[in-house]
Amino acid sequence: MSSNEKRGEAVDLSHHLSKVGQARQTSPLKGLHKYMGKPGLISLAGGLPNAAYFPFSSVSGDILAPDSFPLETDSKESSLSWFWRLFSRTDKERTSTFTVGKYSKHPGDLDLENGLQYGLATGQPKLNEIIREFVGKVFQPGYSNWTTLVHTGNTDAWFKTVQTILNPGDGLIVSEWTYPSAMAGAQPFGIIPVPVGMDSEGMSSISLRQTLSEWDESARGIPRPHVLYTVPIGQNPTGTTMGIRRKKEIYDICVEYDIIIVEDDPYYFLQQGKYIPKSDRVVDSATDDEAFIASLAPSYLKIDYQGRVIRLDTFSKTVCPGSRLGWFTCNPMFAERLERTAETSSQAPSGFTQIYVASLLLKWQYEGYIRWLKALRLQYKQRRDYFLDCFADEFHLQKKFSSEGYTAGTHLYHASLKPRRSFVPLGEKDNAYSKPLFSFVPPSSGMFLWIELHLEEHPAFSSLGYKALEMKLWTEIAEAGVLFAPGAMFSATPVEDDTLGYGHFRISFSNSTPEDLKKAVSTFSTVLKRFMKN
């Protein structure tokens, strides 16, 4: 749909509300807020502390320049020099200062009098104004009356969404490998995960249609699910990126079967593209803002012409996790119900957080924030590349096309142990390498590498099985000083002793020094060699 084409309004999807979501009423005291903007009003209704007694006269901070990080790599530099400079403290950071006083000088300005007061669950007006501009320009929802409201991070947003649209005993469509905290958040409400097969783009539309078309309520014991949960970009844990064609296929199926899509998308701006081996890598060049946005796999919002997508965004990966700040984008009916949920739970995110993030974005403006996001993507891409380069240095990697399972449709790397150093040159034909012990598809988004273990040659494989071996290997790696995330926790359904499959690890490359990343891969190699002999 072009930007000039007229968009319709969201359809009525109120039948998807849970019993709790339907029952929520406007909080009695919060309902008075609609009168607060009336000129000359003397309010004696709420228990609002007097702003004169707030012990802050002003808050201020130093903000990095939005162009603090480069938009392109330098072909004259060594492959590691950019990374070491990233962690050096020798260069003075370029900053600008903001200050927010207790009382505003102009109507609509940020101030502490209102910012630190009890506020609306929808968030501070100035911040919402910034968010709405951003969503309209970047995500471009496919219907006209979409709206936004803030939340305290995507975990909180998912918690509120579960209460609003799911009843105890409902099924929830998820990928076969999925984010475990989302499942843990739904489980106490009696929500039952319904896993759907995956391929190289994440959830498979073929598997989704098969699951829905063959649904047998009497055999399953629950009605056909009406909610789908997905992390489409930087799929957690596999790191895949779902393109617009696949999203259209899944969206059309959800329209056909009347399903709500919850799009949990914290890694949206960390779309890094394909991994190119070091020997074939070329210089990354800067792009303009429109080209940058066009290069990103679009959100489900862009094709959502009915208002059946509830999108969860967060500043955790683009500003900082401690901000505990994000926002919903959805149709007004869902937004109003989510607001009612917030009024009697979290209320609004911290006033300090909203002031600081709004001040940052006001200082940078839209163009500055996009400049920051472009550089941020490059930083994580270079981290990803360096980490995979470490694996290429430590292991023998063989690239093969996959046609099965969650890696179907892409190239994956099979990793074998390299031989010990020898004075006799060895060629590929000399069978110098072990059989592949693990494989992976280079992540195209996000912060994680997902590896699949192939431990069939382990002496105890037939007696222990892959699950026990996964945990045994994980324990030995942890005792050697490196902590991975065990793969079993990412399964949509519990992994039992007799569950077929392979072991897995999820490994993060987002928050360690180059030295530690390299050491971690070396330690993994050392432990793996020892492990395969015992």
mmCIF file of N, CA and C in Angstrom, residues 365-434:
data_model
loop_
_atom_site.group_PDB
_atom_site.id
_atom_site.type_symbol
_atom_site.label_atom_id
_atom_site.label_comp_id
_atom_site.label_asym_id
_atom_site.label_seq_id
_atom_site.Cartn_x
_atom_site.Cartn_y
_atom_site.Cartn_z
ATOM 1 N N GLN A 365 16.073 14.767 17.558
ATOM 2 C CA GLN A 365 15.043 14.841 16.533
ATOM 3 C C GLN A 365 14.989 13.522 15.742
ATOM 4 N N TYR A 366 14.003 13.388 14.889
ATOM 5 C CA TYR A 366 13.801 12.138 14.148
ATOM 6 C C TYR A 366 15.049 11.758 13.353
ATOM 7 N N GLU A 367 15.637 12.749 12.666
ATOM 8 C CA GLU A 367 16.794 12.470 11.820
ATOM 9 C C GLU A 367 17.982 11.979 12.649
ATOM 10 N N GLY A 368 18.165 12.556 13.829
ATOM 11 C CA GLY A 368 19.269 12.148 14.681
ATOM 12 C C GLY A 368 19.089 10.725 15.210
ATOM 13 N N TYR A 369 17.848 10.379 15.562
ATOM 14 C CA TYR A 369 17.598 9.031 16.068
ATOM 15 C C TYR A 369 17.814 7.990 14.971
ATOM 16 N N ILE A 370 17.366 8.290 13.773
ATOM 17 C CA ILE A 370 17.602 7.376 12.657
ATOM 18 C C ILE A 370 19.103 7.230 12.410
ATOM 19 N N ARG A 371 19.837 8.353 12.501
ATOM 20 C CA ARG A 371 21.311 8.285 12.354
ATOM 21 C C ARG A 371 21.921 7.355 13.402
ATOM 22 N N TRP A 372 21.443 7.439 14.643
ATOM 23 C CA TRP A 372 21.910 6.580 15.720
ATOM 24 C C TRP A 372 21.602 5.106 15.411
ATOM 25 N N LEU A 373 20.392 4.842 14.934
ATOM 26 C CA LEU A 373 19.979 3.466 14.658
ATOM 27 C C LEU A 373 20.775 2.862 13.504
ATOM 28 N N LYS A 374 21.081 3.664 12.509
ATOM 29 C CA LYS A 374 21.890 3.159 11.402
ATOM 30 C C LYS A 374 23.267 2.714 11.888
ATOM 31 N N ALA A 375 23.885 3.530 12.733
ATOM 32 C CA ALA A 375 25.201 3.182 13.259
ATOM 33 C C ALA A 375 25.124 2.000 14.221
ATOM 34 N N LEU A 376 24.059 1.951 14.996
ATOM 35 C CA LEU A 376 23.886 0.854 15.947
ATOM 36 C C LEU A 376 23.817 -0.482 15.216
ATOM 37 N N ARG A 377 23.078 -0.504 14.122
ATOM 38 C CA ARG A 377 22.995 -1.736 13.334
ATOM 39 C C ARG A 377 24.385 -2.174 12.872
ATOM 40 N N LEU A 378 25.190 -1.229 12.411
ATOM 41 C CA LEU A 378 26.531 -1.567 11.936
ATOM 42 C C LEU A 378 27.404 -2.089 13.070
ATOM 43 N N GLN A 379 27.283 -1.480 14.259
ATOM 44 C CA GLN A 379 28.075 -1.938 15.392
ATOM 45 C C GLN A 379 27.785 -3.398 15.721
ATOM 46 N N TYR A 380 26.502 -3.765 15.755
ATOM 47 C CA TYR A 380 26.160 -5.148 16.083
ATOM 48 C C TYR A 380 26.489 -6.093 14.928
ATOM 49 N N LYS A 381 26.425 -5.602 13.717
ATOM 50 C CA LYS A 381 26.838 -6.430 12.587
ATOM 51 C C LYS A 381 28.314 -6.766 12.696
ATOM 52 N N GLN A 382 29.143 -5.788 13.042
ATOM 53 C CA GLN A 382 30.569 -6.023 13.169
ATOM 54 C C GLN A 382 30.871 -6.958 14.338
ATOM 55 N N ARG A 383 30.099 -6.840 15.400
ATOM 56 C CA ARG A 383 30.253 -7.769 16.518
ATOM 57 C C ARG A 383 29.921 -9.195 16.064
ATOM 58 N N ARG A 384 28.797 -9.328 15.371
ATOM 59 C CA ARG A 384 28.402 -10.633 14.845
ATOM 60 C C ARG A 384 29.492 -11.219 13.965
ATOM 61 N N ASP A 385 30.003 -10.405 13.040
ATOM 62 C CA ASP A 385 31.025 -10.881 12.110
ATOM 63 C C ASP A 385 32.293 -11.307 12.837
ATOM 64 N N TYR A 386 32.714 -10.509 13.801
ATOM 65 C CA TYR A 386 33.936 -10.842 14.537
ATOM 66 C C TYR A 386 33.763 -12.155 15.296
ATOM 67 N N PHE A 387 32.614 -12.341 15.928
ATOM 68 C CA PHE A 387 32.359 -13.550 16.702
ATOM 69 C C PHE A 387 32.382 -14.782 15.809
ATOM 70 N N LEU A 388 31.736 -14.692 14.649
ATOM 71 C CA LEU A 388 31.736 -15.831 13.724
ATOM 72 C C LEU A 388 33.126 -16.048 13.126
ATOM 73 N N ASP A 389 33.878 -14.963 12.943
ATOM 74 C CA ASP A 389 35.266 -15.109 12.499
ATOM 75 C C ASP A 389 36.076 -15.917 13.509
ATOM 76 N N CYS A 390 35.789 -15.716 14.801
ATOM 77 C CA CYS A 390 36.477 -16.482 15.849
ATOM 78 C C CYS A 390 36.196 -17.972 15.695
ATOM 79 N N PHE A 391 34.956 -18.320 15.375
ATOM 80 C CA PHE A 391 34.609 -19.722 15.141
ATOM 81 C C PHE A 391 35.335 -20.260 13.906
ATOM 82 N N ALA A 392 35.441 -19.434 12.874
ATOM 83 C CA ALA A 392 36.136 -19.858 11.657
ATOM 84 C C ALA A 392 37.621 -20.075 11.927
ATOM 85 N N ASP A 393 38.195 -19.313 12.828
ATOM 86 C CA ASP A 393 39.603 -19.480 13.180
ATOM 87 C C ASP A 393 39.831 -20.726 14.034
ATOM 88 N N GLU A 394 38.887 -21.021 14.894
ATOM 89 C CA GLU A 394 39.064 -22.091 15.879
ATOM 90 C C GLU A 394 38.623 -23.459 15.357
ATOM 91 N N PHE A 395 37.612 -23.470 14.461
ATOM 92 C CA PHE A 395 37.060 -24.720 13.961
ATOM 93 C C PHE A 395 37.179 -24.781 12.440
ATOM 94 N N HIS A 396 37.082 -25.979 11.923
ATOM 95 C CA HIS A 396 36.958 -26.152 10.477
ATOM 96 C C HIS A 396 35.479 -26.046 10.128
ATOM 97 N N LEU A 397 35.108 -25.056 9.315
ATOM 98 C CA LEU A 397 33.712 -24.823 8.958
ATOM 99 C C LEU A 397 33.472 -25.228 7.510
ATOM 100 N N GLN A 398 32.444 -26.015 7.317
ATOM 101 C CA GLN A 398 32.060 -26.434 5.968
ATOM 102 C C GLN A 398 30.637 -25.971 5.703
ATOM 103 N N LYS A 399 30.459 -25.212 4.630
ATOM 104 C CA LYS A 399 29.172 -24.612 4.307
ATOM 105 C C LYS A 399 28.340 -25.568 3.459
ATOM 106 N N LYS A 400 27.098 -25.824 3.889
ATOM 107 C CA LYS A 400 26.211 -26.711 3.151
ATOM 108 C C LYS A 400 24.806 -26.132 3.117
ATOM 109 N N PHE A 401 24.062 -26.472 2.071
ATOM 110 C CA PHE A 401 22.670 -26.022 1.963
ATOM 111 C C PHE A 401 21.784 -26.973 2.739
ATOM 112 N N SER A 402 20.859 -26.420 3.508
ATOM 113 C CA SER A 402 19.950 -27.234 4.315
ATOM 114 C C SER A 402 18.564 -27.257 3.688
ATOM 115 N N SER A 403 17.949 -28.417 3.731
ATOM 116 C CA SER A 403 16.596 -28.552 3.193
ATOM 117 C C SER A 403 15.640 -29.142 4.219
ATOM 118 N N GLU A 404 16.086 -29.209 5.486
ATOM 119 C CA GLU A 404 15.259 -29.837 6.507
ATOM 120 C C GLU A 404 15.147 -28.975 7.749
ATOM 121 N N GLY A 405 14.008 -29.127 8.437
ATOM 122 C CA GLY A 405 13.837 -28.531 9.758
ATOM 123 C C GLY A 405 13.866 -27.016 9.771
ATOM 124 N N TYR A 406 14.228 -26.446 10.924
ATOM 125 C CA TYR A 406 14.170 -25.001 11.097
ATOM 126 C C TYR A 406 15.274 -24.265 10.333
ATOM 127 N N THR A 407 16.210 -25.003 9.727
ATOM 128 C CA THR A 407 17.244 -24.354 8.915
ATOM 129 C C THR A 407 16.948 -24.471 7.423
ATOM 130 N N ALA A 408 15.820 -25.077 7.056
ATOM 131 C CA ALA A 408 15.513 -25.336 5.646
ATOM 132 C C ALA A 408 15.501 -24.050 4.833
ATOM 133 N N GLY A 409 16.170 -24.105 3.683
ATOM 134 C CA GLY A 409 16.153 -22.970 2.771
ATOM 135 C C GLY A 409 17.337 -22.036 2.911
ATOM 136 N N THR A 410 18.348 -22.430 3.659
ATOM 137 C CA THR A 410 19.501 -21.552 3.831
ATOM 138 C C THR A 410 20.767 -22.381 3.951
ATOM 139 N N HIS A 411 21.915 -21.689 3.934
ATOM 140 C CA HIS A 411 23.189 -22.360 4.127
ATOM 141 C C HIS A 411 23.533 -22.382 5.612
ATOM 142 N N LEU A 412 24.015 -23.533 6.050
ATOM 143 C CA LEU A 412 24.478 -23.621 7.431
ATOM 144 C C LEU A 412 25.930 -24.086 7.418
ATOM 145 N N TYR A 413 26.591 -23.856 8.527
ATOM 146 C CA TYR A 413 27.993 -24.228 8.661
ATOM 147 C C TYR A 413 28.112 -25.419 9.599
ATOM 148 N N HIS A 414 28.776 -26.468 9.133
ATOM 149 C CA HIS A 414 29.099 -27.615 9.968
ATOM 150 C C HIS A 414 30.498 -27.398 10.530
ATOM 151 N N ALA A 415 30.640 -27.529 11.848
ATOM 152 C CA ALA A 415 31.903 -27.235 12.511
ATOM 153 C C ALA A 415 32.566 -28.511 13.003
ATOM 154 N N SER A 416 33.831 -28.695 12.604
ATOM 155 C CA SER A 416 34.619 -29.844 13.036
ATOM 156 C C SER A 416 35.847 -29.352 13.789
ATOM 157 N N LEU A 417 36.389 -30.230 14.627
ATOM 158 C CA LEU A 417 37.618 -29.891 15.343
ATOM 159 C C LEU A 417 38.789 -29.936 14.384
ATOM 160 N N LYS A 418 39.647 -28.924 14.482
ATOM 161 C CA LYS A 418 40.858 -28.934 13.682
ATOM 162 C C LYS A 418 41.881 -29.866 14.333
ATOM 163 N N PRO A 419 42.787 -30.433 13.511
ATOM 164 C CA PRO A 419 43.815 -31.302 14.096
ATOM 165 C C PRO A 419 44.830 -30.486 14.874
ATOM 166 N N ARG A 420 45.540 -31.156 15.744
ATOM 167 C CA ARG A 420 46.637 -30.478 16.416
ATOM 168 C C ARG A 420 47.698 -30.119 15.395
ATOM 169 N N ARG A 421 48.486 -29.114 15.715
ATOM 170 C CA ARG A 421 49.508 -28.663 14.767
ATOM 171 C C ARG A 421 50.462 -29.799 14.408
ATOM 172 N N SER A 422 50.810 -29.848 13.152
ATOM 173 C CA SER A 422 51.699 -30.902 12.671
ATOM 174 C C SER A 422 52.768 -30.284 11.784
ATOM 175 N N PHE A 423 53.953 -30.888 11.801
ATOM 176 C CA PHE A 423 55.016 -30.408 10.916
ATOM 177 C C PHE A 423 54.788 -30.878 9.491
ATOM 178 N N VAL A 424 53.876 -31.847 9.336
ATOM 179 C CA VAL A 424 53.565 -32.370 8.011
ATOM 180 C C VAL A 424 52.331 -31.661 7.482
ATOM 181 N N PRO A 425 52.416 -30.947 6.367
ATOM 182 C CA PRO A 425 51.235 -30.257 5.823
ATOM 183 C C PRO A 425 50.126 -31.257 5.504
ATOM 184 N N LEU A 426 48.936 -30.916 5.904
ATOM 185 C CA LEU A 426 47.787 -31.791 5.675
ATOM 186 C C LEU A 426 46.793 -31.112 4.748
ATOM 187 N N GLY A 427 46.310 -31.833 3.773
ATOM 188 C CA GLY A 427 45.308 -31.307 2.874
ATOM 189 C C GLY A 427 43.920 -31.739 3.283
ATOM 190 N N GLU A 428 42.918 -31.219 2.598
ATOM 191 C CA GLU A 428 41.536 -31.567 2.912
ATOM 192 C C GLU A 428 41.302 -33.075 2.758
ATOM 193 N N LYS A 429 41.998 -33.700 1.816
ATOM 194 C CA LYS A 429 41.764 -35.111 1.547
ATOM 195 C C LYS A 429 42.352 -36.027 2.617
ATOM 196 N N ASP A 430 43.143 -35.452 3.502
ATOM 197 C CA ASP A 430 43.825 -36.290 4.495
ATOM 198 C C ASP A 430 42.966 -36.614 5.707
ATOM 199 N N ASN A 431 41.675 -36.244 5.666
ATOM 200 C CA ASN A 431 40.758 -36.551 6.767
ATOM 201 C C ASN A 431 41.314 -36.060 8.096
ATOM 202 N N ALA A 432 41.776 -34.810 8.100
ATOM 203 C CA ALA A 432 42.446 -34.254 9.278
ATOM 204 C C ALA A 432 41.465 -33.756 10.320
ATOM 205 N N TYR A 433 40.203 -33.686 9.980
ATOM 206 C CA TYR A 433 39.222 -33.086 10.879
ATOM 207 C C TYR A 433 38.306 -34.157 11.472
ATOM 208 N N SER A 434 37.751 -33.828 12.632
ATOM 209 C CA SER A 434 36.759 -34.712 13.225
ATOM 210 C C SER A 434 35.473 -34.648 12.406
#
